[in-house]
Rosetta silent file (secondary structure, phi, psi, omega in degrees, C-alpha in Angstrom):
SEQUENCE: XXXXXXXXXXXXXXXXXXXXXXXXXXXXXXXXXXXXXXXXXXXXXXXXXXXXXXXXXXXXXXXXXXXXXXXXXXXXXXXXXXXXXXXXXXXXXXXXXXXXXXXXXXXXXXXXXXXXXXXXXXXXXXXXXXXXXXXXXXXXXXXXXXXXXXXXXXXXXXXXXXXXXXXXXXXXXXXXXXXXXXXXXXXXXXXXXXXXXXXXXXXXXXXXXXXXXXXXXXXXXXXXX
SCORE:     score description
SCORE:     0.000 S_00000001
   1 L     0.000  144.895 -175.125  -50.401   27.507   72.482 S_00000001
   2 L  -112.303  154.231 -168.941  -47.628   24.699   72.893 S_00000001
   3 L  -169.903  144.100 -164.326  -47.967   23.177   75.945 S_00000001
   4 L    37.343 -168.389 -135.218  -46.075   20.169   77.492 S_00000001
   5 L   -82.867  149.020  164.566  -43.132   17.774   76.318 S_00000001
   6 L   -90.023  130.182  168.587  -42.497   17.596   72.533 S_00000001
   7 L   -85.472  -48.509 -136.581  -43.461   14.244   70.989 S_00000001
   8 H   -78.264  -83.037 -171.383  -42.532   14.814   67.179 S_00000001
   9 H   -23.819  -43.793  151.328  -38.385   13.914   68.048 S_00000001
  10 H   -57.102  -71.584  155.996  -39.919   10.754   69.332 S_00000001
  11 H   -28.069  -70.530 -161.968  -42.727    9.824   67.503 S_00000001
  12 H   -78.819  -21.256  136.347  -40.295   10.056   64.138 S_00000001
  13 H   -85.641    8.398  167.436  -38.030    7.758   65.516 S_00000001
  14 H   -92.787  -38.725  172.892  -40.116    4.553   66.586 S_00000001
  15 H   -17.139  -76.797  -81.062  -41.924    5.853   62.577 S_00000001
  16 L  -104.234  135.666  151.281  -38.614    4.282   61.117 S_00000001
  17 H   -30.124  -66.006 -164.386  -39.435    0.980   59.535 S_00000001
  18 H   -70.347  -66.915 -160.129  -35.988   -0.752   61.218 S_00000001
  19 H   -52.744  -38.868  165.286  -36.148    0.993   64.228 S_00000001
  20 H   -57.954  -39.981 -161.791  -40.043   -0.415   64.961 S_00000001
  21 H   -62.923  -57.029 -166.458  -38.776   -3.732   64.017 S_00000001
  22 H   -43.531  -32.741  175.241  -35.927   -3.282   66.323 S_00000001
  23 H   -72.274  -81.498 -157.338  -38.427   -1.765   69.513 S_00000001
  24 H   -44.271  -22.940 -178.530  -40.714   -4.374   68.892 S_00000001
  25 H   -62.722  -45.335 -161.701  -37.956   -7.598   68.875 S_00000001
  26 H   -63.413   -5.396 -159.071  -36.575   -5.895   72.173 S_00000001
  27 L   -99.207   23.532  167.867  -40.493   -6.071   73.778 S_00000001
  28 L  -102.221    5.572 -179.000  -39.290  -10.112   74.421 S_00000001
  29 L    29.600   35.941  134.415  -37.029   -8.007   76.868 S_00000001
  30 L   -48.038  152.020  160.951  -33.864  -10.366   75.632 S_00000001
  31 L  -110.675  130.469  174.677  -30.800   -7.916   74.851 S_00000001
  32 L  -112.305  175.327  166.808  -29.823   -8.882   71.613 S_00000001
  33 E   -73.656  150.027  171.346  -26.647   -7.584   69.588 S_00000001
  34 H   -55.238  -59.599 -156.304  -26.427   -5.318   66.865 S_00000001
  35 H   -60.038  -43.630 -175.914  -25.946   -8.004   64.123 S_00000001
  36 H   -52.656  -41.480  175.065  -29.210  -10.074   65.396 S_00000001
  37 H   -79.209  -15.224  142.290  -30.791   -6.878   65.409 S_00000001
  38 H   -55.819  -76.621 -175.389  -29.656   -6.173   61.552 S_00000001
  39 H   -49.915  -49.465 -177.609  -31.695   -9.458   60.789 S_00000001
  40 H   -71.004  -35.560  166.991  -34.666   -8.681   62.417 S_00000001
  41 H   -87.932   14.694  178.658  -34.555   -5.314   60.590 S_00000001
  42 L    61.540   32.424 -162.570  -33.610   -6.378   57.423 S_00000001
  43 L  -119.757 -179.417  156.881  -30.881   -3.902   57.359 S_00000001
  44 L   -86.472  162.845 -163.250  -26.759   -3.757   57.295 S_00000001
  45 H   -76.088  -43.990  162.910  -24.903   -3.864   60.361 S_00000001
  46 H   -66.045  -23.438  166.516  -23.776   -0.399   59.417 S_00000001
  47 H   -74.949  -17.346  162.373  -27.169    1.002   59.081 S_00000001
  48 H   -54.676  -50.665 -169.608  -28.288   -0.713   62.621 S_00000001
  49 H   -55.483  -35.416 -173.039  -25.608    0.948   64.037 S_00000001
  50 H   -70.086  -37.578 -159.992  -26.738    4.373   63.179 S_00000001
  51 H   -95.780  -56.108  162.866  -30.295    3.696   64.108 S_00000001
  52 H   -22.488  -53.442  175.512  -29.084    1.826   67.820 S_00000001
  53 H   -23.469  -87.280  177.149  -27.351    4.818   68.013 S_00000001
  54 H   -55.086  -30.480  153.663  -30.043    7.329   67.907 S_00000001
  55 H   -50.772  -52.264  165.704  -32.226    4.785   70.276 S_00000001
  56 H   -30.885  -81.125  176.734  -29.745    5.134   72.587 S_00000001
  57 H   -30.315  -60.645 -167.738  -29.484    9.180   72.614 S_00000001
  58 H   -66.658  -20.072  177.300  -33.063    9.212   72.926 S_00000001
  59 L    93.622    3.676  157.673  -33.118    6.939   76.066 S_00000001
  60 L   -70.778  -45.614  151.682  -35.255    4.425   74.542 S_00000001
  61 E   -56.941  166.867  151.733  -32.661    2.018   74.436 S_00000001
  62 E  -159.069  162.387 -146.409  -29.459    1.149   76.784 S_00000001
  63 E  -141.070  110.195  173.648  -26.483   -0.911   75.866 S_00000001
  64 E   -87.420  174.093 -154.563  -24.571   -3.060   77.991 S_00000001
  65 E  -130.562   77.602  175.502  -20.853   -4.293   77.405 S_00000001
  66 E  -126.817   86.988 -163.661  -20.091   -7.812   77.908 S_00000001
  67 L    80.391 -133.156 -160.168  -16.455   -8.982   76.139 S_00000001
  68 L   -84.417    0.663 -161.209  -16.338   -8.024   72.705 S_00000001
  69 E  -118.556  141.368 -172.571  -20.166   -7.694   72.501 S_00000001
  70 E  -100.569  134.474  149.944  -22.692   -5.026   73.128 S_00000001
  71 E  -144.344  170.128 -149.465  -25.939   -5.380   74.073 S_00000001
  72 E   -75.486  140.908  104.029  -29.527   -3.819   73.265 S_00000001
  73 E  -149.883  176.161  168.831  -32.856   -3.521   75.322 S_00000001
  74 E   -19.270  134.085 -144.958  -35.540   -1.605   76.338 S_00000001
  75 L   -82.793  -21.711 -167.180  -34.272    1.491   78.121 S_00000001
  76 L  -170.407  179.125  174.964  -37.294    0.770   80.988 S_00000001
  77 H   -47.603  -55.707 -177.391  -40.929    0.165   81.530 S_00000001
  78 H   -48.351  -34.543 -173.615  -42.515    3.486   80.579 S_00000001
  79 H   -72.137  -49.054 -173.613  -40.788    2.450   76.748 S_00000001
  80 H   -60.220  -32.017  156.041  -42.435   -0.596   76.957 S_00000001
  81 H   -52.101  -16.807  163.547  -45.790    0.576   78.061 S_00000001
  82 H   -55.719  -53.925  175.746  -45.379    2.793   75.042 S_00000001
  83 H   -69.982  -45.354 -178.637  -45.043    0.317   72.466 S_00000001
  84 H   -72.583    2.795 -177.780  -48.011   -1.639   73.648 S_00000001
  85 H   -94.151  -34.517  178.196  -50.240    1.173   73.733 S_00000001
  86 H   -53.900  -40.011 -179.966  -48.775    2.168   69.806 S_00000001
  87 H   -58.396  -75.522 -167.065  -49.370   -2.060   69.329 S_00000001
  88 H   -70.417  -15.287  139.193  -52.878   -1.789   70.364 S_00000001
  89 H   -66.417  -53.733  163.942  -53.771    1.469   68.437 S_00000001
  90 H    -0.461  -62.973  162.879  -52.044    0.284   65.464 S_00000001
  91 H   -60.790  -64.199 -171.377  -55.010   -3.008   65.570 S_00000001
  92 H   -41.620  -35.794  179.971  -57.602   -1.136   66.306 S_00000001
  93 L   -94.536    0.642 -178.787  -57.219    1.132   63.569 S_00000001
  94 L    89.011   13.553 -168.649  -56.168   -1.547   61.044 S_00000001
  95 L   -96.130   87.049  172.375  -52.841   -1.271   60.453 S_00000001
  96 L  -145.771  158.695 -175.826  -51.295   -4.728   60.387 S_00000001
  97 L     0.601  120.047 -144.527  -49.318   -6.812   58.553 S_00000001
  98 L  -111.231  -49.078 -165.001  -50.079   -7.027   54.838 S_00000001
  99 L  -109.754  120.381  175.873  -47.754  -10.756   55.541 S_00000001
 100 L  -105.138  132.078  166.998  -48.485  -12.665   58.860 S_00000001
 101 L   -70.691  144.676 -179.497  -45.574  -14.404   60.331 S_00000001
 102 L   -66.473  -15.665  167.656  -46.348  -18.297   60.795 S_00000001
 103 L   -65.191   -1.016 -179.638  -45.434  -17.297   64.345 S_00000001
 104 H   -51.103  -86.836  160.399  -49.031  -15.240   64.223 S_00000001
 105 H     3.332  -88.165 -172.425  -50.876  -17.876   65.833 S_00000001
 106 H   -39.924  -62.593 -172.234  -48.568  -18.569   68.811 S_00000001
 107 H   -42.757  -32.046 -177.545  -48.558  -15.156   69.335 S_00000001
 108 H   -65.995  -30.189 -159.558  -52.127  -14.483   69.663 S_00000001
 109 H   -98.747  -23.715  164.634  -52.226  -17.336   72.168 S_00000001
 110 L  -166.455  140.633 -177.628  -49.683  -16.611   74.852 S_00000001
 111 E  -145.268 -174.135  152.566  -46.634  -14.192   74.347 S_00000001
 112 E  -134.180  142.624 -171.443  -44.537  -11.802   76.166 S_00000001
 113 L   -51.955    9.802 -134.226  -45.228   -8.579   77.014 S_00000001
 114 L    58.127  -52.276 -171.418  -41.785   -7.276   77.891 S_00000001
 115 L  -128.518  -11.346 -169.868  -42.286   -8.735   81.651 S_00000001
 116 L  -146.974  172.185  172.035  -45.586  -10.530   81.788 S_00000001
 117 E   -98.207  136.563 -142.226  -47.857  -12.879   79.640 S_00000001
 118 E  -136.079  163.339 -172.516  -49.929  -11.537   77.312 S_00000001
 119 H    83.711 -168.923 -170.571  -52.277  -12.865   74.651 S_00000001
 120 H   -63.584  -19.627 -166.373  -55.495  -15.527   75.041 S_00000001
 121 H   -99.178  -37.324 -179.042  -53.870  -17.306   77.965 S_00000001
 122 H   -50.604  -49.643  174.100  -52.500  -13.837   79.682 S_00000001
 123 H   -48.327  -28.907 -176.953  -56.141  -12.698   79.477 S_00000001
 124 H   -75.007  -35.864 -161.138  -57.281  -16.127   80.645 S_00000001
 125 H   -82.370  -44.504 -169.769  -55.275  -15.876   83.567 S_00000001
 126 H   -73.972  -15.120 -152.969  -56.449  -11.797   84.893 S_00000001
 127 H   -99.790  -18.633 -152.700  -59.763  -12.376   84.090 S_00000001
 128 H   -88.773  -57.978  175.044  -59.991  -15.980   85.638 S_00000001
 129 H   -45.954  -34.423  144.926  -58.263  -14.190   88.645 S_00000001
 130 H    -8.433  -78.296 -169.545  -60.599  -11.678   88.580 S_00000001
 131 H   -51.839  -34.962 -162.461  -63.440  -13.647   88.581 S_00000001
 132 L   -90.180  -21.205  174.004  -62.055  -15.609   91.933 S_00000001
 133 L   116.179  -22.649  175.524  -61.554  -12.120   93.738 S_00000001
 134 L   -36.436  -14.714 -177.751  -57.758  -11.474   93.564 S_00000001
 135 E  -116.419  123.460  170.528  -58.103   -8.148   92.981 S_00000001
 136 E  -127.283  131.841  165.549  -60.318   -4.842   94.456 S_00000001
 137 L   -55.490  147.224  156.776  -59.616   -1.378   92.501 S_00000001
 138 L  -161.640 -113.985 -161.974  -58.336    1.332   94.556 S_00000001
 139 L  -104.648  -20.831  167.378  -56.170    4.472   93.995 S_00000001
 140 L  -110.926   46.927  173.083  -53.493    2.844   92.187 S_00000001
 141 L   117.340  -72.559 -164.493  -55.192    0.689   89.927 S_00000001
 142 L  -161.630  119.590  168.658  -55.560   -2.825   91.564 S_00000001
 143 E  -131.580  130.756  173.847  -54.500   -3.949   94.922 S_00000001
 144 E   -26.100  143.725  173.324  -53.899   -7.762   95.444 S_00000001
 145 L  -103.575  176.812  169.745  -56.943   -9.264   97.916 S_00000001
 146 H   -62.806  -28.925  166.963  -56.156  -11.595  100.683 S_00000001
 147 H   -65.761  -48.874  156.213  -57.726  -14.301   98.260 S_00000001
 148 H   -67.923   -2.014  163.860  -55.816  -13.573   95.758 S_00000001
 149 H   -60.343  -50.882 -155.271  -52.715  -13.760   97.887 S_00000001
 150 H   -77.351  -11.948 -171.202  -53.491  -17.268   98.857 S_00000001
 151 H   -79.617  -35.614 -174.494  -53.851  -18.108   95.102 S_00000001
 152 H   -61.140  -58.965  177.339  -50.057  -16.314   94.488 S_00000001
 153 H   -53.245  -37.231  149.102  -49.327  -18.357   97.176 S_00000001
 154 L   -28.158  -33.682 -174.518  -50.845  -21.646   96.232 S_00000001
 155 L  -132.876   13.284  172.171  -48.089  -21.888   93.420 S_00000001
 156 L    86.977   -3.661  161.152  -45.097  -20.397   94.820 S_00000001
 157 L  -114.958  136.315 -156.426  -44.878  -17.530   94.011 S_00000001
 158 L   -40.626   62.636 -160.622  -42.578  -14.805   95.804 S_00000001
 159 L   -76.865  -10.761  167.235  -45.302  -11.962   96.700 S_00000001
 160 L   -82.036  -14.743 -160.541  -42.375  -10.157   99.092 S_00000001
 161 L  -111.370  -13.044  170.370  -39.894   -9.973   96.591 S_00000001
 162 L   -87.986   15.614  174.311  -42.586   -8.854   94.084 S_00000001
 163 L  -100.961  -39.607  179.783  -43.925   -6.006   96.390 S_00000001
 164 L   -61.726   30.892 -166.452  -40.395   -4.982   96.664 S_00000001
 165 L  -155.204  162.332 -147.407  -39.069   -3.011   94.265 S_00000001
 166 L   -88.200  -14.979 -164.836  -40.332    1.164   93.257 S_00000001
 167 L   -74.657  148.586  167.017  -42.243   -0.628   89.933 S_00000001
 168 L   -34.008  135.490  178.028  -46.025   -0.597   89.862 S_00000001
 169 L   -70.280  -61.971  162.100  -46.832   -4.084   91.775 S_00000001
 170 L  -119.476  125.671  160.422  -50.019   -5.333   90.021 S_00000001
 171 E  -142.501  179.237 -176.466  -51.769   -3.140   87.067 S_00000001
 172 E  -108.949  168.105 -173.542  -53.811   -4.234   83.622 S_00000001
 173 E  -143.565  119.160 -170.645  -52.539   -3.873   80.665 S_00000001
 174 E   -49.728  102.284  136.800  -54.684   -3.363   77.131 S_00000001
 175 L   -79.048  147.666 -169.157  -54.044   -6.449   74.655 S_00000001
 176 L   -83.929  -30.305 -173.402  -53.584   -5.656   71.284 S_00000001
 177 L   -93.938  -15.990 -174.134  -55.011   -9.096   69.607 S_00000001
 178 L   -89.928  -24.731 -169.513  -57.804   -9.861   72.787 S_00000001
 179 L    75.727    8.970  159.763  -58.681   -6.165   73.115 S_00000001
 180 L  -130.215 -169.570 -145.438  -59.267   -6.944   77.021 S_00000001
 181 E  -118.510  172.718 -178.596  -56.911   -6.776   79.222 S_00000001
 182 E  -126.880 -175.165  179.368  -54.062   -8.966   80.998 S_00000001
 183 E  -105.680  130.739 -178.923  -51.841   -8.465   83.892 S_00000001
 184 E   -96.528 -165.621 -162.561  -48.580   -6.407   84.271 S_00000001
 185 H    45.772 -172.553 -128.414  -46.450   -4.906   86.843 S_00000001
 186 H  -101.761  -12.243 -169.097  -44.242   -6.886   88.967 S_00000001
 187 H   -70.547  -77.181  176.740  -46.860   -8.915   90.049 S_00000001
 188 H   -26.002  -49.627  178.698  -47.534  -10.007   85.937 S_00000001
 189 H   -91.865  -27.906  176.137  -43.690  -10.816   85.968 S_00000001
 190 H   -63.800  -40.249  177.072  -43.446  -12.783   88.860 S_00000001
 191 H   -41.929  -53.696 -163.904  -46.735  -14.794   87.700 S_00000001
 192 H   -64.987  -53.903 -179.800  -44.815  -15.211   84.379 S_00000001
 193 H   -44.645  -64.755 -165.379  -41.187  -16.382   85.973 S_00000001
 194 H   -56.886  -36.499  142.959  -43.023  -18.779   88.037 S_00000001
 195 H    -6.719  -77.184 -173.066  -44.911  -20.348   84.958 S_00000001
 196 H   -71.906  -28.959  150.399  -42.011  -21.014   83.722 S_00000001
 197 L   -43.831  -21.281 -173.088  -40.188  -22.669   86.979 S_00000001
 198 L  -109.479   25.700  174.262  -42.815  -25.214   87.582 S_00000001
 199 L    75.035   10.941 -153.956  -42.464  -25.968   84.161 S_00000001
 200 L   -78.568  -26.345 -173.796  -45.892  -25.304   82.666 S_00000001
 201 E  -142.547  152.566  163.832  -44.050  -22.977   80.024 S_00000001
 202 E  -112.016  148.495  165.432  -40.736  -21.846   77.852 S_00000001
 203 E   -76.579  147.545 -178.494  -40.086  -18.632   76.352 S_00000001
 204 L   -75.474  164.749 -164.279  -39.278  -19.048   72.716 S_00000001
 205 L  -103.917  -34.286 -158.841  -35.377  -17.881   72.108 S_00000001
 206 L  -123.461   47.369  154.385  -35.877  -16.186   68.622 S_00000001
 207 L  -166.160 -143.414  169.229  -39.513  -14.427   69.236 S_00000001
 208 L  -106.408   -0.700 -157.059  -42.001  -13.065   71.883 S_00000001
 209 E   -97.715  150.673 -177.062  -44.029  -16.264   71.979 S_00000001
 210 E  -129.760  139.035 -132.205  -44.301  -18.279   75.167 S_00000001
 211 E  -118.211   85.872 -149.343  -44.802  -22.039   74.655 S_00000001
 212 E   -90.428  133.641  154.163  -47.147  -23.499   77.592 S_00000001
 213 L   -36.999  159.149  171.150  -46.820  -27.706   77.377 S_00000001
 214 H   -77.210  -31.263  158.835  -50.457  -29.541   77.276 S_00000001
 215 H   -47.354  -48.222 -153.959  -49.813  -30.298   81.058 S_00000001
 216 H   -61.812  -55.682 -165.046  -48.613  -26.640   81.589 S_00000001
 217 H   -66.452  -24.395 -166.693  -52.014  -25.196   79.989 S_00000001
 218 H   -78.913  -35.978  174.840  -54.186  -27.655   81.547 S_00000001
 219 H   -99.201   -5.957  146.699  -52.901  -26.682   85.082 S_00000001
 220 H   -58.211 -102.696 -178.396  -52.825  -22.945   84.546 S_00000001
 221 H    -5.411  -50.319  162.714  -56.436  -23.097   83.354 S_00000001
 222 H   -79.152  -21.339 -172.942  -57.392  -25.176   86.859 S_00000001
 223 H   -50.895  -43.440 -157.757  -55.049  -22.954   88.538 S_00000001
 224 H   -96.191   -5.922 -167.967  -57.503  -19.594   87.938 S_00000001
 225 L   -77.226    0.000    0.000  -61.002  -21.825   87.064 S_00000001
């Protein structure tokens, strides 16, 4: 018996060598260009084009217009939640890199997630939160506590405008290098924005990795102890 949505049309395009490079660049949720996105797959600009194409079609991608230049990302959340759950079987099962980028490191230790921070410090941060009470499960996952409000609050960040919008608000999210988890949903990106406003961190321009200063890390890390 066949029974719900066919995977195989899918599944055999994120397969493609370029085209994972290309999903995975896009999970820094930058929109890059075709030609940038030819470098990161190690391809010709005519053979990007072909595969951007077919990314498109499928609705994993969408492609904006701006002057002469087009550009790529993720078509939405659900793709991104894909790729990290594909990221984190992929470790589990062994599959990784035969060649570690010297960016390996960084990555492990704080990166981004498409919207939120991810890696030893993302983990540091839900679990620290955790620990303090920000959180009680309930039917959709996690709902913020009043204690954990005052902590959102404590640093400025914008818990009306992140409550606002149709996306999950707070949920966890599996990491692939800690294997426990960090936090996502709009909550996870406002946490992240706001990082970076008070200065504690920058996103790197040409990777996923996010770069917290020795100040920045010292006061996240009292922020959640």
């Amino acid at each position: 018996m066949k029974d719900g949505p066919n995977i195989i049309g899918i599944a055999a395009l994120i397969g493609d060598h370029a085209r994972a490079e290309v999903l995975t660049a896009l999970m820094s949720r930058m929109a890059l260009t075709a030609t940038e996105l030819a470098d990161i797959a190690g391809v010709t600009k005519q053979t990007i084009s072909a595969h951007l194409a077919k990314l498109v079609d499928a609705g994993l991608l969408a492609v904006e217009a701006q002057g002469r230049h087009r550009y790529f990302r993720l078509a939405d959340d659900d793709v991104a939640q894909l790729l990290e759950s594909l990221m984190n079987v992929a470790f589990r099962t062994g599959a990784i890199r035969l060649r570690s980028s010297p960016r390996e490191p960084a990555l492990r230790k704080a990166r981004v997630c498409y919207d939120h921070l991810a890696g030893e410090l993302g983990v540091l941060v839900y679990e620290g939160l955790l620990a303090r009470g920000a959180f009680t499960p309930d039917a959709a996952g996690l709902r913020l506590t009043e204690a954990g409000g005052a902590m959102m609050q404590a640093i400025g960040v914008d818990l009306a405008a992140a409550a606002g919008t149709r996306r999950a608000f707070c949920r966890t999210c599996l990491d692939w290098s800690e294997r426990r988890h960090h936090l996502a949903g709009t909550l996870g990106d406002a946490l992240l924005a706001r990082f970076e406003e008070l200065g504690w961190a920058r996103r790197s321009l040409d990777s996923r990795v996010v770069a917290f200063s020795e100040a920045g890390e010292q006061a996240l890390r009292a922020w959640v102890d």
